[in-house]
PDB file of N, CA, C and O in Angstrom, chain B, residues numbered from 101:
ATOM      1  N   MET B 101     -20.651  -9.668  15.649  1.00  0.00           N
ATOM      2  CA  MET B 101     -20.921  -8.668  14.543  1.00  0.00           C
ATOM      3  C   MET B 101     -19.554  -7.765  14.714  1.00  0.00           C
ATOM      4  O   MET B 101     -19.284  -7.013  15.650  1.00  0.00           O
ATOM      5  N   THR B 102     -18.506  -8.151  13.149  1.00  0.00           N
ATOM      6  CA  THR B 102     -17.821  -7.166  13.508  1.00  0.00           C
ATOM      7  C   THR B 102     -18.254  -5.760  13.188  1.00  0.00           C
ATOM      8  O   THR B 102     -19.450  -5.560  12.980  1.00  0.00           O
ATOM      9  N   LYS B 103     -17.390  -4.768  13.130  1.00  0.00           N
ATOM     10  CA  LYS B 103     -17.872  -2.885  12.936  1.00  0.00           C
ATOM     11  C   LYS B 103     -17.407  -3.025  11.516  1.00  0.00           C
ATOM     12  O   LYS B 103     -16.660  -3.874  11.029  1.00  0.00           O
ATOM     13  N   SER B 104     -17.948  -2.115  11.021  1.00  0.00           N
ATOM     14  CA  SER B 104     -17.247  -1.456   9.514  1.00  0.00           C
ATOM     15  C   SER B 104     -16.276  -0.588   9.736  1.00  0.00           C
ATOM     16  O   SER B 104     -16.217  -0.152  10.886  1.00  0.00           O
ATOM     17  N   SER B 105     -15.534  -0.226   9.006  1.00  0.00           N
ATOM     18  CA  SER B 105     -14.414   1.016   9.515  1.00  0.00           C
ATOM     19  C   SER B 105     -14.907   1.997   8.402  1.00  0.00           C
ATOM     20  O   SER B 105     -14.915   1.817   7.184  1.00  0.00           O
ATOM     21  N   PRO B 106     -15.360   3.201   9.209  1.00  0.00           N
ATOM     22  CA  PRO B 106     -15.418   3.826   8.668  1.00  0.00           C
ATOM     23  C   PRO B 106     -14.579   4.410   7.490  1.00  0.00           C
ATOM     24  O   PRO B 106     -15.050   5.213   6.684  1.00  0.00           O
ATOM     25  N   PHE B 107     -13.489   4.013   7.459  1.00  0.00           N
ATOM     26  CA  PHE B 107     -12.440   4.695   6.114  1.00  0.00           C
ATOM     27  C   PHE B 107     -12.682   3.881   4.670  1.00  0.00           C
ATOM     28  O   PHE B 107     -12.167   4.261   3.618  1.00  0.00           O
ATOM     29  N   LYS B 108     -13.604   2.623   4.788  1.00  0.00           N
ATOM     30  CA  LYS B 108     -13.468   1.930   3.896  1.00  0.00           C
ATOM     31  C   LYS B 108     -13.185   2.068   2.403  1.00  0.00           C
ATOM     32  O   LYS B 108     -12.222   1.572   1.818  1.00  0.00           O
ATOM     33  N   TYR B 109     -14.113   2.776   1.891  1.00  0.00           N
ATOM     34  CA  TYR B 109     -14.278   3.091   0.696  1.00  0.00           C
ATOM     35  C   TYR B 109     -13.386   4.578   0.222  1.00  0.00           C
ATOM     36  O   TYR B 109     -13.646   5.177  -0.822  1.00  0.00           O
ATOM     37  N   PHE B 110     -12.404   4.979   1.116  1.00  0.00           N
ATOM     38  CA  PHE B 110     -10.768   5.916   0.827  1.00  0.00           C
ATOM     39  C   PHE B 110     -10.207   5.263   0.295  1.00  0.00           C
ATOM     40  O   PHE B 110     -10.314   4.038   0.349  1.00  0.00           O
ATOM     41  N   LYS B 111      -9.295   6.007  -0.509  1.00  0.00           N
ATOM     42  CA  LYS B 111      -7.572   5.235  -0.967  1.00  0.00           C
ATOM     43  C   LYS B 111      -7.003   6.019  -0.409  1.00  0.00           C
ATOM     44  O   LYS B 111      -5.971   6.056  -1.078  1.00  0.00           O
ATOM     45  N   THR B 112      -6.840   6.968   0.629  1.00  0.00           N
ATOM     46  CA  THR B 112      -6.409   7.552   1.376  1.00  0.00           C
ATOM     47  C   THR B 112      -6.207   6.994   2.502  1.00  0.00           C
ATOM     48  O   THR B 112      -7.169   6.267   2.750  1.00  0.00           O
ATOM     49  N   SER B 113      -4.771   6.944   4.016  1.00  0.00           N
ATOM     50  CA  SER B 113      -5.075   6.280   4.508  1.00  0.00           C
ATOM     51  C   SER B 113      -5.872   6.559   5.491  1.00  0.00           C
ATOM     52  O   SER B 113      -6.529   7.486   5.017  1.00  0.00           O
ATOM     53  N   PRO B 114      -6.391   6.317   6.908  1.00  0.00           N
ATOM     54  CA  PRO B 114      -7.035   6.159   8.108  1.00  0.00           C
ATOM     55  C   PRO B 114      -5.663   7.737   8.558  1.00  0.00           C
ATOM     56  O   PRO B 114      -5.792   8.953   8.414  1.00  0.00           O
ATOM     57  N   GLU B 115      -4.714   7.057   9.001  1.00  0.00           N
ATOM     58  CA  GLU B 115      -3.595   8.243   9.310  1.00  0.00           C
ATOM     59  C   GLU B 115      -3.643   9.655   8.942  1.00  0.00           C
ATOM     60  O   GLU B 115      -3.685  10.561   9.774  1.00  0.00           O
ATOM     61  N   ILE B 116      -3.634   9.857   7.415  1.00  0.00           N
ATOM     62  CA  ILE B 116      -3.334  11.065   6.422  1.00  0.00           C
ATOM     63  C   ILE B 116      -4.911  11.491   6.912  1.00  0.00           C
ATOM     64  O   ILE B 116      -4.813  11.920   8.062  1.00  0.00           O
ATOM     65  N   ILE B 117      -5.452  11.505   6.737  1.00  0.00           N
ATOM     66  CA  ILE B 117      -7.409  11.640   7.157  1.00  0.00           C
ATOM     67  C   ILE B 117      -7.527  12.313   8.228  1.00  0.00           C
ATOM     68  O   ILE B 117      -8.195  13.327   8.426  1.00  0.00           O
ATOM     69  N   ARG B 118      -6.441  11.362   9.371  1.00  0.00           N
ATOM     70  CA  ARG B 118      -7.031  12.002  10.674  1.00  0.00           C
ATOM     71  C   ARG B 118      -6.157  12.938  10.933  1.00  0.00           C
ATOM     72  O   ARG B 118      -6.550  13.832  11.682  1.00  0.00           O
ATOM     73  N   LEU B 119      -4.507  13.032  10.321  1.00  0.00           N
ATOM     74  CA  LEU B 119      -3.988  14.074  10.467  1.00  0.00           C
ATOM     75  C   LEU B 119      -4.350  15.604   9.747  1.00  0.00           C
ATOM     76  O   LEU B 119      -4.141  16.682  10.303  1.00  0.00           O
ATOM     77  N   ALA B 120      -4.863  15.449   8.557  1.00  0.00           N
ATOM     78  CA  ALA B 120      -5.702  16.369   8.147  1.00  0.00           C
ATOM     79  C   ALA B 120      -6.841  17.051   9.218  1.00  0.00           C
ATOM     80  O   ALA B 120      -6.798  18.226   9.584  1.00  0.00           O
ATOM     81  N   VAL B 121      -7.588  16.329   9.525  1.00  0.00           N
ATOM     82  CA  VAL B 121      -8.371  16.628  10.251  1.00  0.00           C
ATOM     83  C   VAL B 121      -8.376  17.343  10.955  1.00  0.00           C
ATOM     84  O   VAL B 121      -9.056  18.369  10.950  1.00  0.00           O
ATOM     85  N   MET B 122      -7.206  16.803  12.178  1.00  0.00           N
ATOM     86  CA  MET B 122      -6.968  17.150  13.566  1.00  0.00           C
ATOM     87  C   MET B 122      -6.228  18.273  13.826  1.00  0.00           C
ATOM     88  O   MET B 122      -6.052  18.683  14.973  1.00  0.00           O
ATOM     89  N   LEU B 123      -5.436  19.209  12.092  1.00  0.00           N
ATOM     90  CA  LEU B 123      -4.480  20.365  12.356  1.00  0.00           C
ATOM     91  C   LEU B 123      -5.585  20.917  12.023  1.00  0.00           C
ATOM     92  O   LEU B 123      -5.730  21.913  12.731  1.00  0.00           O
ATOM     93  N   TYR B 124      -6.345  20.803  11.390  1.00  0.00           N
ATOM     94  CA  TYR B 124      -7.569  21.916  10.646  1.00  0.00           C
ATOM     95  C   TYR B 124      -8.655  22.006  11.992  1.00  0.00           C
ATOM     96  O   TYR B 124      -9.536  22.861  11.902  1.00  0.00           O
ATOM     97  N   VAL B 125      -8.617  21.159  13.223  1.00  0.00           N
ATOM     98  CA  VAL B 125      -9.627  21.535  14.049  1.00  0.00           C
ATOM     99  C   VAL B 125      -8.546  22.248  14.940  1.00  0.00           C
ATOM    100  O   VAL B 125      -8.771  23.429  15.205  1.00  0.00           O
ATOM    101  N   ARG B 126      -7.291  21.622  15.481  1.00  0.00           N
ATOM    102  CA  ARG B 126      -6.571  21.793  16.633  1.00  0.00           C
ATOM    103  C   ARG B 126      -5.367  22.918  16.309  1.00  0.00           C
ATOM    104  O   ARG B 126      -4.271  23.168  16.811  1.00  0.00           O
ATOM    105  N   PHE B 127      -5.904  23.288  15.553  1.00  0.00           N
ATOM    106  CA  PHE B 127      -4.521  24.744  14.832  1.00  0.00           C
ATOM    107  C   PHE B 127      -5.678  25.805  14.470  1.00  0.00           C
ATOM    108  O   PHE B 127      -6.756  25.283  14.187  1.00  0.00           O
ATOM    109  N   PRO B 128      -5.624  27.268  14.434  1.00  0.00           N
ATOM    110  CA  PRO B 128      -5.954  27.948  13.511  1.00  0.00           C
ATOM    111  C   PRO B 128      -5.747  28.543  12.089  1.00  0.00           C
ATOM    112  O   PRO B 128      -5.529  29.628  11.549  1.00  0.00           O
ATOM    113  N   LEU B 129      -5.973  26.980  11.723  1.00  0.00           N
ATOM    114  CA  LEU B 129      -5.191  26.848  10.148  1.00  0.00           C
ATOM    115  C   LEU B 129      -6.501  26.928   9.222  1.00  0.00           C
ATOM    116  O   LEU B 129      -7.444  26.290   9.691  1.00  0.00           O
ATOM    117  N   SER B 130      -6.760  27.587   7.986  1.00  0.00           N
ATOM    118  CA  SER B 130      -7.163  27.591   6.516  1.00  0.00           C
ATOM    119  C   SER B 130      -7.256  25.935   6.118  1.00  0.00           C
ATOM    120  O   SER B 130      -6.606  25.067   6.700  1.00  0.00           O
ATOM    121  N   LEU B 131      -8.006  25.741   5.236  1.00  0.00           N
ATOM    122  CA  LEU B 131      -8.317  24.729   4.649  1.00  0.00           C
ATOM    123  C   LEU B 131      -7.136  24.397   3.316  1.00  0.00           C
ATOM    124  O   LEU B 131      -6.826  23.360   2.729  1.00  0.00           O
ATOM    125  N   ARG B 132      -6.762  25.595   3.218  1.00  0.00           N
ATOM    126  CA  ARG B 132      -5.778  26.251   2.047  1.00  0.00           C
ATOM    127  C   ARG B 132      -4.289  25.969   2.827  1.00  0.00           C
ATOM    128  O   ARG B 132      -3.254  25.592   2.279  1.00  0.00           O
ATOM    129  N   ASN B 133      -4.490  26.259   4.247  1.00  0.00           N
ATOM    130  CA  ASN B 133      -3.535  26.171   4.718  1.00  0.00           C
ATOM    131  C   ASN B 133      -2.811  24.802   5.178  1.00  0.00           C
ATOM    132  O   ASN B 133      -1.613  24.656   5.422  1.00  0.00           O
ATOM    133  N   VAL B 134      -3.796  23.876   5.234  1.00  0.00           N
ATOM    134  CA  VAL B 134      -3.586  22.575   6.095  1.00  0.00           C
ATOM    135  C   VAL B 134      -3.499  22.070   4.425  1.00  0.00           C
ATOM    136  O   VAL B 134      -2.884  21.006   4.363  1.00  0.00           O
ATOM    137  N   GLU B 135      -3.819  22.412   3.474  1.00  0.00           N
ATOM    138  CA  GLU B 135      -3.212  21.277   1.855  1.00  0.00           C
ATOM    139  C   GLU B 135      -2.169  21.959   1.868  1.00  0.00           C
ATOM    140  O   GLU B 135      -1.325  21.068   1.961  1.00  0.00           O
ATOM    141  N   ASP B 136      -1.469  23.161   1.833  1.00  0.00           N
ATOM    142  CA  ASP B 136       0.104  23.172   1.867  1.00  0.00           C
ATOM    143  C   ASP B 136       0.932  22.658   2.975  1.00  0.00           C
ATOM    144  O   ASP B 136       2.158  22.621   2.863  1.00  0.00           O
ATOM    145  N   LEU B 137       0.299  22.243   4.083  1.00  0.00           N
ATOM    146  CA  LEU B 137       1.439  21.557   5.245  1.00  0.00           C
ATOM    147  C   LEU B 137       1.460  20.240   4.496  1.00  0.00           C
ATOM    148  O   LEU B 137       2.514  19.618   4.364  1.00  0.00           O
ATOM    149  N   LEU B 138       0.419  19.850   4.053  1.00  0.00           N
ATOM    150  CA  LEU B 138       0.175  18.521   3.598  1.00  0.00           C
ATOM    151  C   LEU B 138       1.133  18.190   2.215  1.00  0.00           C
ATOM    152  O   LEU B 138       1.709  17.134   1.951  1.00  0.00           O
ATOM    153  N   HIS B 139       1.099  19.522   1.390  1.00  0.00           N
ATOM    154  CA  HIS B 139       1.810  19.274   0.211  1.00  0.00           C
ATOM    155  C   HIS B 139       3.506  18.926   0.636  1.00  0.00           C
ATOM    156  O   HIS B 139       4.089  17.922   0.226  1.00  0.00           O
ATOM    157  N   GLU B 140       4.185  20.054   1.603  1.00  0.00           N
ATOM    158  CA  GLU B 140       5.328  19.944   1.971  1.00  0.00           C
ATOM    159  C   GLU B 140       5.545  18.704   2.195  1.00  0.00           C
ATOM    160  O   GLU B 140       6.488  18.110   1.672  1.00  0.00           O
ATOM    161  N   ARG B 141       4.793  18.206   2.916  1.00  0.00           N
ATOM    162  CA  ARG B 141       4.885  16.830   3.845  1.00  0.00           C
ATOM    163  C   ARG B 141       4.891  15.493   2.760  1.00  0.00           C
ATOM    164  O   ARG B 141       4.944  14.381   3.288  1.00  0.00           O
ATOM    165  N   GLY B 142       4.832  15.580   1.087  1.00  0.00           N
ATOM    166  CA  GLY B 142       4.496  15.108  -0.038  1.00  0.00           C
ATOM    167  C   GLY B 142       3.167  14.300  -0.213  1.00  0.00           C
ATOM    168  O   GLY B 142       3.168  13.157  -0.672  1.00  0.00           O
ATOM    169  N   ILE B 143       2.089  14.923   0.159  1.00  0.00           N
ATOM    170  CA  ILE B 143       0.573  14.424   0.832  1.00  0.00           C
ATOM    171  C   ILE B 143       0.627  15.286  -0.609  1.00  0.00           C
ATOM    172  O   ILE B 143       1.469  16.171  -0.762  1.00  0.00           O
ATOM    173  N   ASP B 144      -0.420  14.920  -1.725  1.00  0.00           N
ATOM    174  CA  ASP B 144      -1.160  16.064  -2.228  1.00  0.00           C
ATOM    175  C   ASP B 144      -2.704  15.685  -1.925  1.00  0.00           C
ATOM    176  O   ASP B 144      -3.080  14.514  -1.867  1.00  0.00           O
ATOM    177  N   VAL B 145      -3.417  16.611  -1.769  1.00  0.00           N
ATOM    178  CA  VAL B 145      -4.865  16.430  -1.669  1.00  0.00           C
ATOM    179  C   VAL B 145      -5.655  17.663  -1.683  1.00  0.00           C
ATOM    180  O   VAL B 145      -5.005  18.523  -1.090  1.00  0.00           O
ATOM    181  N   SER B 146      -6.578  18.044  -2.028  1.00  0.00           N
ATOM    182  CA  SER B 146      -7.477  19.735  -2.711  1.00  0.00           C
ATOM    183  C   SER B 146      -7.838  19.827  -1.131  1.00  0.00           C
ATOM    184  O   SER B 146      -7.766  18.894  -0.331  1.00  0.00           O
ATOM    185  N   HIS B 147      -8.349  21.512  -0.789  1.00  0.00           N
ATOM    186  CA  HIS B 147      -8.735  21.599   0.092  1.00  0.00           C
ATOM    187  C   HIS B 147     -10.128  21.730   0.434  1.00  0.00           C
ATOM    188  O   HIS B 147     -10.656  22.178   1.451  1.00  0.00           O
ATOM    189  N   GLU B 148     -10.713  21.154  -0.830  1.00  0.00           N
ATOM    190  CA  GLU B 148     -12.507  20.549  -0.867  1.00  0.00           C
ATOM    191  C   GLU B 148     -12.343  19.018  -0.485  1.00  0.00           C
ATOM    192  O   GLU B 148     -13.243  18.468   0.150  1.00  0.00           O
ATOM    193  N   THR B 149     -11.116  18.273  -0.893  1.00  0.00           N
ATOM    194  CA  THR B 149     -11.310  17.138   0.298  1.00  0.00           C
ATOM    195  C   THR B 149     -10.808  16.782   1.614  1.00  0.00           C
ATOM    196  O   THR B 149     -10.941  15.659   2.102  1.00  0.00           O
ATOM    197  N   ILE B 150     -10.116  17.954   2.290  1.00  0.00           N
ATOM    198  CA  ILE B 150      -9.842  17.856   3.287  1.00  0.00           C
ATOM    199  C   ILE B 150     -10.978  18.404   3.915  1.00  0.00           C
ATOM    200  O   ILE B 150     -11.389  17.683   4.824  1.00  0.00           O
ATOM    201  N   ARG B 151     -11.774  19.681   3.695  1.00  0.00           N
ATOM    202  CA  ARG B 151     -13.354  20.009   3.794  1.00  0.00           C
ATOM    203  C   ARG B 151     -14.191  18.675   3.930  1.00  0.00           C
ATOM    204  O   ARG B 151     -14.718  18.492   5.027  1.00  0.00           O
ATOM    205  N   PHE B 152     -14.408  17.561   2.784  1.00  0.00           N
ATOM    206  CA  PHE B 152     -15.272  16.788   2.595  1.00  0.00           C
ATOM    207  C   PHE B 152     -14.903  16.061   3.865  1.00  0.00           C
ATOM    208  O   PHE B 152     -15.857  15.593   4.486  1.00  0.00           O
ATOM    209  N   TRP B 153     -13.462  15.844   4.465  1.00  0.00           N
ATOM    210  CA  TRP B 153     -12.918  14.296   5.364  1.00  0.00           C
ATOM    211  C   TRP B 153     -13.560  15.414   6.578  1.00  0.00           C
ATOM    212  O   TRP B 153     -14.103  14.786   7.487  1.00  0.00           O
ATOM    213  N   TRP B 154     -13.611  17.166   6.795  1.00  0.00           N
ATOM    214  CA  TRP B 154     -14.250  17.086   7.760  1.00  0.00           C
ATOM    215  C   TRP B 154     -15.594  17.286   8.316  1.00  0.00           C
ATOM    216  O   TRP B 154     -16.019  17.280   9.471  1.00  0.00           O
ATOM    217  N   ASN B 155     -16.113  17.454   7.238  1.00  0.00           N
ATOM    218  CA  ASN B 155     -17.785  16.914   7.394  1.00  0.00           C
ATOM    219  C   ASN B 155     -17.893  15.496   7.769  1.00  0.00           C
ATOM    220  O   ASN B 155     -18.089  15.428   8.983  1.00  0.00           O
ATOM    221  N   ARG B 156     -17.868  14.892   7.481  1.00  0.00           N
ATOM    222  CA  ARG B 156     -18.046  13.107   7.197  1.00  0.00           C
ATOM    223  C   ARG B 156     -17.179  12.544   8.725  1.00  0.00           C
ATOM    224  O   ARG B 156     -17.590  11.604   9.405  1.00  0.00           O
ATOM    225  N   PHE B 157     -15.877  13.390   9.052  1.00  0.00           N
ATOM    226  CA  PHE B 157     -15.240  12.278   9.690  1.00  0.00           C
ATOM    227  C   PHE B 157     -15.338  12.954  11.369  1.00  0.00           C
ATOM    228  O   PHE B 157     -15.349  12.317  12.422  1.00  0.00           O
ATOM    229  N   GLY B 158     -15.407  14.573  11.155  1.00  0.00           N
ATOM    230  CA  GLY B 158     -15.158  15.414  12.198  1.00  0.00           C
ATOM    231  C   GLY B 158     -15.778  14.927  13.702  1.00  0.00           C
ATOM    232  O   GLY B 158     -15.226  14.735  14.786  1.00  0.00           O
ATOM    233  N   PRO B 159     -17.405  14.802  13.182  1.00  0.00           N
ATOM    234  CA  PRO B 159     -18.352  14.423  14.559  1.00  0.00           C
ATOM    235  C   PRO B 159     -17.339  12.767  15.287  1.00  0.00           C
ATOM    236  O   PRO B 159     -17.179  12.750  16.508  1.00  0.00           O
ATOM    237  N   MET B 160     -16.905  11.849  14.651  1.00  0.00           N
ATOM    238  CA  MET B 160     -16.670  10.692  14.984  1.00  0.00           C
ATOM    239  C   MET B 160     -15.293  11.078  15.664  1.00  0.00           C
ATOM    240  O   MET B 160     -15.036  10.326  16.605  1.00  0.00           O
ATOM    241  N   PHE B 161     -14.227  12.175  15.403  1.00  0.00           N
ATOM    242  CA  PHE B 161     -13.362  12.322  16.188  1.00  0.00           C
ATOM    243  C   PHE B 161     -13.177  13.138  17.081  1.00  0.00           C
ATOM    244  O   PHE B 161     -12.348  12.945  17.971  1.00  0.00           O
ATOM    245  N   ALA B 162     -14.047  14.382  16.987  1.00  0.00           N
ATOM    246  CA  ALA B 162     -14.795  15.265  18.650  1.00  0.00           C
ATOM    247  C   ALA B 162     -15.816  13.652  19.562  1.00  0.00           C
ATOM    248  O   ALA B 162     -15.806  14.009  20.740  1.00  0.00           O
ATOM    249  N   SER B 163     -16.401  12.565  19.526  1.00  0.00           N
ATOM    250  CA  SER B 163     -16.789  11.821  19.686  1.00  0.00           C
ATOM    251  C   SER B 163     -16.022  11.238  20.853  1.00  0.00           C
ATOM    252  O   SER B 163     -16.194  11.099  22.064  1.00  0.00           O
ATOM    253  N   GLU B 164     -14.703  10.840  19.562  1.00  0.00           N
ATOM    254  CA  GLU B 164     -13.781  10.016  20.536  1.00  0.00           C
ATOM    255  C   GLU B 164     -12.449  10.613  21.821  1.00  0.00           C
ATOM    256  O   GLU B 164     -11.838  10.152  22.785  1.00  0.00           O
ATOM    257  N   ILE B 165     -12.529  11.612  21.219  1.00  0.00           N
ATOM    258  CA  ILE B 165     -11.977  12.296  21.939  1.00  0.00           C
ATOM    259  C   ILE B 165     -12.834  12.973  23.576  1.00  0.00           C
ATOM    260  O   ILE B 165     -12.195  13.015  24.628  1.00  0.00           O
ATOM    261  N   ARG B 166     -13.966  13.331  23.507  1.00  0.00           N
ATOM    262  CA  ARG B 166     -15.117  13.501  24.374  1.00  0.00           C
ATOM    263  C   ARG B 166     -14.908  12.091  25.244  1.00  0.00           C
ATOM    264  O   ARG B 166     -14.605  12.053  26.436  1.00  0.00           O
ATOM    265  N   ARG B 167     -15.108  11.090  24.489  1.00  0.00           N
ATOM    266  CA  ARG B 167     -14.702   9.844  25.103  1.00  0.00           C
ATOM    267  C   ARG B 167     -14.071   9.378  26.427  1.00  0.00           C
ATOM    268  O   ARG B 167     -14.183   8.975  27.585  1.00  0.00           O
ATOM    269  N   ARG B 168     -13.023   9.884  24.949  1.00  0.00           N
ATOM    270  CA  ARG B 168     -11.495   9.777  26.629  1.00  0.00           C
ATOM    271  C   ARG B 168     -10.944  10.398  27.454  1.00  0.00           C
ATOM    272  O   ARG B 168      -9.903  10.109  28.044  1.00  0.00           O
ATOM    273  N   ARG B 169     -11.794  11.577  27.595  1.00  0.00           N
ATOM    274  CA  ARG B 169     -11.800  12.709  28.530  1.00  0.00           C
ATOM    275  C   ARG B 169     -12.523  12.188  29.576  1.00  0.00           C
ATOM    276  O   ARG B 169     -12.121  11.874  30.696  1.00  0.00           O
ATOM    277  N   VAL B 170     -13.450  12.135  29.182  1.00  0.00           N
ATOM    278  CA  VAL B 170     -14.700  11.276  30.214  1.00  0.00           C
ATOM    279  C   VAL B 170     -13.740  10.414  30.778  1.00  0.00           C
ATOM    280  O   VAL B 170     -13.110  11.070  31.607  1.00  0.00           O
ATOM    281  N   GLN B 171     -13.344   9.295  30.726  1.00  0.00           N
ATOM    282  CA  GLN B 171     -12.669   7.848  30.693  1.00  0.00           C
ATOM    283  C   GLN B 171     -11.443   8.450  31.511  1.00  0.00           C
ATOM    284  O   GLN B 171     -11.199   7.538  32.301  1.00  0.00           O
ATOM    285  N   GLN B 172     -10.299   9.738  31.834  1.00  0.00           N
ATOM    286  CA  GLN B 172      -9.501  10.174  32.200  1.00  0.00           C
ATOM    287  C   GLN B 172      -9.967  10.536  33.712  1.00  0.00           C
ATOM    288  O   GLN B 172      -9.691  10.064  34.815  1.00  0.00           O
ATOM    289  N   LEU B 173     -11.054  11.914  33.117  1.00  0.00           N
ATOM    290  CA  LEU B 173     -11.854  12.406  34.505  1.00  0.00           C
ATOM    291  C   LEU B 173     -12.539  10.596  35.306  1.00  0.00           C
ATOM    292  O   LEU B 173     -13.242  10.871  36.279  1.00  0.00           O
ATOM    293  N   ARG B 174     -12.501   9.896  35.205  1.00  0.00           N
ATOM    294  CA  ARG B 174     -13.457   8.806  35.846  1.00  0.00           C
ATOM    295  C   ARG B 174     -11.924   8.266  36.569  1.00  0.00           C
ATOM    296  O   ARG B 174     -11.872   7.981  37.766  1.00  0.00           O
ATOM    297  N   ALA B 175     -11.229   8.215  36.043  1.00  0.00           N
ATOM    298  CA  ALA B 175      -9.988   6.902  36.490  1.00  0.00           C
ATOM    299  C   ALA B 175      -9.245   8.155  37.429  1.00  0.00           C
ATOM    300  O   ALA B 175      -8.224   7.919  38.075  1.00  0.00           O
TER     301      ALA B 175
END
């Protein structure tokens, strides 16, 4: 059984979604600051879209980071 992609119905690429969420999480930036940073790179998304992505994909990214940290500690 193949696992369905969580990004399946989004027009934006998964790399851009991951970049936006990680910018918001990693650095002390507001949603509007992340929107401005992406706009400077030619990516036009609203701060509300970034908030939606954070609510939807943030827990998934956090669990991936935790899983990688645990694997590094065990190795």
